[in-house]
Short mmCIF file of C-alpha atoms in Angstrom, two decimals:
data_model
loop_
_atom_site.label_atom_id
_atom_site.label_comp_id
_atom_site.label_asym_id
_atom_site.label_seq_id
_atom_site.Cartn_x
_atom_site.Cartn_y
_atom_site.Cartn_z
CA MET H 1 8.37 -23.35 233.67
CA GLU H 2 12.01 -23.97 234.67
CA LYS H 3 12.87 -20.27 234.23
CA LYS H 4 9.93 -19.24 236.45
CA SER H 5 11.01 -21.78 239.05
CA GLU H 6 14.55 -20.34 239.04
CA VAL H 7 13.25 -16.80 239.42
CA TYR H 8 11.12 -17.86 242.38
CA SER H 9 14.07 -19.64 243.97
CA LEU H 10 16.22 -16.53 243.59
CA ALA H 11 13.44 -14.38 245.02
CA VAL H 12 12.99 -16.65 248.05
CA THR H 13 16.78 -16.70 248.59
CA ALA H 14 16.81 -12.90 248.55
CA MET H 15 13.76 -12.82 250.81
CA MET H 16 15.46 -15.00 253.45
CA ALA H 17 18.56 -12.80 253.33
CA ALA H 18 16.33 -9.76 253.78
CA VAL H 19 14.38 -11.33 256.66
CA THR H 20 17.64 -12.16 258.44
CA ALA H 21 18.95 -8.64 257.84
CA ALA H 22 15.68 -7.19 259.15
CA VAL H 23 15.50 -9.16 262.42
CA ALA H 24 19.19 -9.42 263.37
CA PRO H 25 19.80 -5.78 264.37
CA PHE H 26 17.16 -5.88 267.09
CA ALA H 27 19.08 -7.14 270.07
CA VAL H 28 18.74 -7.56 273.79
CA PRO H 29 22.21 -6.92 275.24
CA ILE H 30 22.96 -9.38 278.04
CA GLY H 31 26.72 -9.53 277.80
CA PRO H 32 29.28 -9.65 275.01
CA ILE H 33 26.83 -11.54 272.81
CA PRO H 34 23.25 -10.19 272.61
CA ILE H 35 20.01 -12.08 272.12
CA THR H 36 18.61 -11.68 268.59
CA LEU H 37 16.11 -13.45 266.35
CA CYS H 38 18.77 -14.01 263.70
CA THR H 39 19.14 -17.72 264.39
CA LEU H 40 15.37 -18.23 264.21
CA SER H 41 15.44 -16.76 260.71
CA LEU H 42 18.33 -19.06 259.79
CA TYR H 43 16.56 -22.14 261.16
CA LEU H 44 13.46 -21.24 259.13
CA SER H 45 15.53 -20.84 255.97
CA ALA H 46 16.37 -24.54 256.28
CA TYR H 47 12.70 -25.28 255.54
CA VAL H 48 12.32 -22.79 252.71
CA LEU H 49 15.62 -23.21 250.87
CA GLU H 50 17.86 -26.12 250.02
CA TRP H 51 21.26 -26.03 251.68
CA LYS H 52 23.14 -24.23 248.90
CA ARG H 53 20.59 -21.45 248.64
CA ALA H 54 20.36 -21.22 252.43
CA ALA H 55 24.14 -20.77 252.53
CA ILE H 56 23.90 -18.12 249.79
CA ALA H 57 21.16 -16.24 251.67
CA THR H 58 23.22 -16.31 254.85
CA SER H 59 26.34 -15.22 252.96
CA ILE H 60 24.42 -12.31 251.41
CA TYR H 61 23.35 -11.23 254.89
CA LEU H 62 26.95 -11.47 256.09
CA LEU H 63 28.28 -9.54 253.08
CA LEU H 64 25.69 -6.80 253.55
CA GLY H 65 27.02 -6.34 257.06
CA VAL H 66 30.67 -6.49 255.99
CA VAL H 67 30.18 -3.65 253.51
CA GLY H 68 28.73 -1.50 256.27
CA MET H 69 24.99 -1.96 256.20
CA PRO H 70 23.67 -1.93 259.79
CA VAL H 71 22.38 -5.51 259.75
CA PHE H 72 24.32 -6.93 262.69
CA ASN H 73 23.11 -6.74 266.29
CA GLY H 74 22.53 -3.27 267.62
CA PHE H 75 22.36 -1.91 264.05
CA GLN H 76 26.08 -2.33 263.54
CA GLY H 77 27.85 -2.99 260.28
CA GLY H 78 31.32 -3.15 258.85
CA LEU H 79 34.23 -5.53 258.59
CA GLY H 80 35.32 -4.59 262.10
CA VAL H 81 32.27 -6.30 263.58
CA VAL H 82 33.06 -9.57 261.81
CA ALA H 83 36.78 -9.29 262.56
CA GLY H 84 36.06 -8.49 266.21
CA PRO H 85 35.49 -10.83 269.15
CA THR H 86 31.89 -11.70 268.27
CA GLY H 87 32.55 -12.18 264.55
CA GLY H 88 32.98 -15.93 264.88
CA TYR H 89 29.33 -16.27 265.76
CA ILE H 90 28.36 -14.28 262.67
CA VAL H 91 30.62 -16.37 260.41
CA GLY H 92 29.30 -19.48 262.19
CA TYR H 93 25.84 -18.70 260.81
CA ILE H 94 26.88 -20.24 257.49
CA PRO H 95 27.63 -23.77 258.82
CA LEU H 96 24.58 -23.46 261.10
CA THR H 97 22.38 -22.84 258.07
CA VAL H 98 24.01 -25.50 255.90
CA LEU H 99 23.82 -28.21 258.56
CA SER H 100 20.22 -27.32 259.44
CA ALA H 101 19.12 -27.39 255.80
CA LEU H 102 20.90 -30.70 255.19
CA VAL H 103 19.09 -32.29 258.11
CA VAL H 104 15.74 -31.04 256.83
CA LYS H 105 16.55 -32.37 253.35
CA LEU H 106 17.77 -35.78 254.50
CA VAL H 107 14.84 -36.34 256.88
CA PRO H 108 11.96 -34.40 255.30
CA ARG H 109 9.28 -35.19 257.87
CA GLY H 110 11.25 -36.09 261.01
CA ARG H 111 10.69 -33.12 263.29
CA ALA H 112 12.45 -34.76 266.26
CA LEU H 113 15.51 -35.34 264.07
CA HIS H 114 15.25 -31.78 262.76
CA PHE H 115 15.37 -30.59 266.37
CA LEU H 116 18.42 -32.72 267.10
CA GLY H 117 20.15 -31.73 263.87
CA MET H 118 19.55 -28.04 264.44
CA SER H 119 20.78 -28.44 268.01
CA PHE H 120 23.97 -30.00 266.66
CA ALA H 121 24.30 -27.18 264.10
CA THR H 122 23.92 -24.70 266.94
CA ALA H 123 26.66 -26.49 268.88
CA VAL H 124 28.92 -26.03 265.84
CA LEU H 125 28.01 -22.31 265.85
CA TYR H 126 28.85 -22.12 269.55
CA ALA H 127 32.17 -23.89 269.03
CA LEU H 128 33.27 -21.63 266.17
CA GLY H 129 32.06 -18.46 267.80
CA THR H 130 33.48 -19.25 271.22
CA ALA H 131 36.89 -20.26 269.85
CA TRP H 132 37.00 -17.00 267.86
CA TYR H 133 35.83 -15.02 270.90
CA CYS H 134 38.53 -16.53 273.13
CA LEU H 135 41.27 -15.84 270.57
CA GLN H 136 40.13 -12.27 269.89
CA SER H 137 39.36 -11.20 273.45
CA GLY H 138 41.87 -13.25 275.42
CA THR H 139 39.04 -14.60 277.55
CA ALA H 140 39.47 -17.99 279.20
CA LEU H 141 37.31 -20.78 277.78
CA ASP H 142 35.34 -21.35 280.99
CA VAL H 143 34.42 -17.65 281.21
CA ALA H 144 33.53 -17.53 277.52
CA LEU H 145 31.30 -20.58 277.86
CA GLN H 146 29.45 -18.98 280.76
CA THR H 147 28.93 -15.61 279.06
CA CYS H 148 28.63 -16.63 275.41
CA VAL H 149 27.07 -20.11 275.38
CA LEU H 150 25.33 -21.40 278.50
CA ILE H 151 23.09 -18.37 278.82
CA PHE H 152 21.85 -18.85 275.23
CA ILE H 153 21.02 -22.55 275.26
CA PRO H 154 17.41 -22.24 276.56
CA GLY H 155 16.55 -19.48 274.08
CA ASP H 156 18.16 -21.27 271.17
CA LEU H 157 16.30 -24.47 272.03
CA LEU H 158 13.08 -22.45 272.04
CA LYS H 159 13.95 -20.94 268.63
CA ILE H 160 14.67 -24.42 267.27
CA ALA H 161 11.35 -25.68 268.62
CA LEU H 162 9.56 -22.75 266.95
CA ALA H 163 11.34 -23.39 263.65
CA VAL H 164 10.60 -27.13 263.76
CA THR H 165 6.94 -26.35 264.49
CA PHE H 166 6.37 -23.55 262.01
CA GLY H 167 9.02 -24.23 259.34
CA PRO H 168 7.11 -27.08 257.67
CA ILE H 169 3.93 -24.99 257.75
CA LEU H 170 5.74 -22.06 256.13
CA ARG H 171 7.20 -24.33 253.46
CA ASP H 172 3.80 -25.90 252.71
CA ARG H 173 2.09 -22.50 252.51
CA LEU H 174 4.70 -21.19 250.10
CA VAL H 175 4.19 -24.23 247.88
CA LYS H 176 0.39 -23.75 248.02
CA ALA H 177 0.90 -20.10 247.03
CA GLY H 178 2.67 -21.26 243.90
CA ILE H 179 6.17 -20.60 245.11
CA PRO H 180 8.04 -23.80 244.31
CA SER H 181 10.10 -25.31 247.04
CA ASP H 182 13.78 -26.04 246.57
CA ARG H 183 13.23 -29.22 248.55
#
């Protein structure tokens, strides 16, 4: 049974990488950073995968983009996207996912704490991405915060609320379907 469990875990890890790669390219351009559903996928992975596998799934997504697959916003791919001004947000997906999954693991049924933990993880994403953006583009911090952070807070809070609401349901349904949880 352990081998079957490992195969399922690998399959779910690959599935979360694929889901992220499928939703991330669809973007609403509103400035230098577009609105995507990528973070929603990453928040949900915190409920389906333990933190190591969530980090692996996110890293697979990132590597797919680095090698040129069009999985980044606007169907872009390549190392240039990650090395460019918005690349810090893409790289910041890894700590976002790890921190979110750790919160879900440490407090299995505390949805309010999940919301707070994912909000903190998102703040880490914002910090990494904005610092990278400022360094790469030469933009002042106050301008970068206005164009790359403040505008996204309401939408990201909504995505976190959706993940906190539907993530446990998704996890429970996968377990009922015979797909063992990493939790």
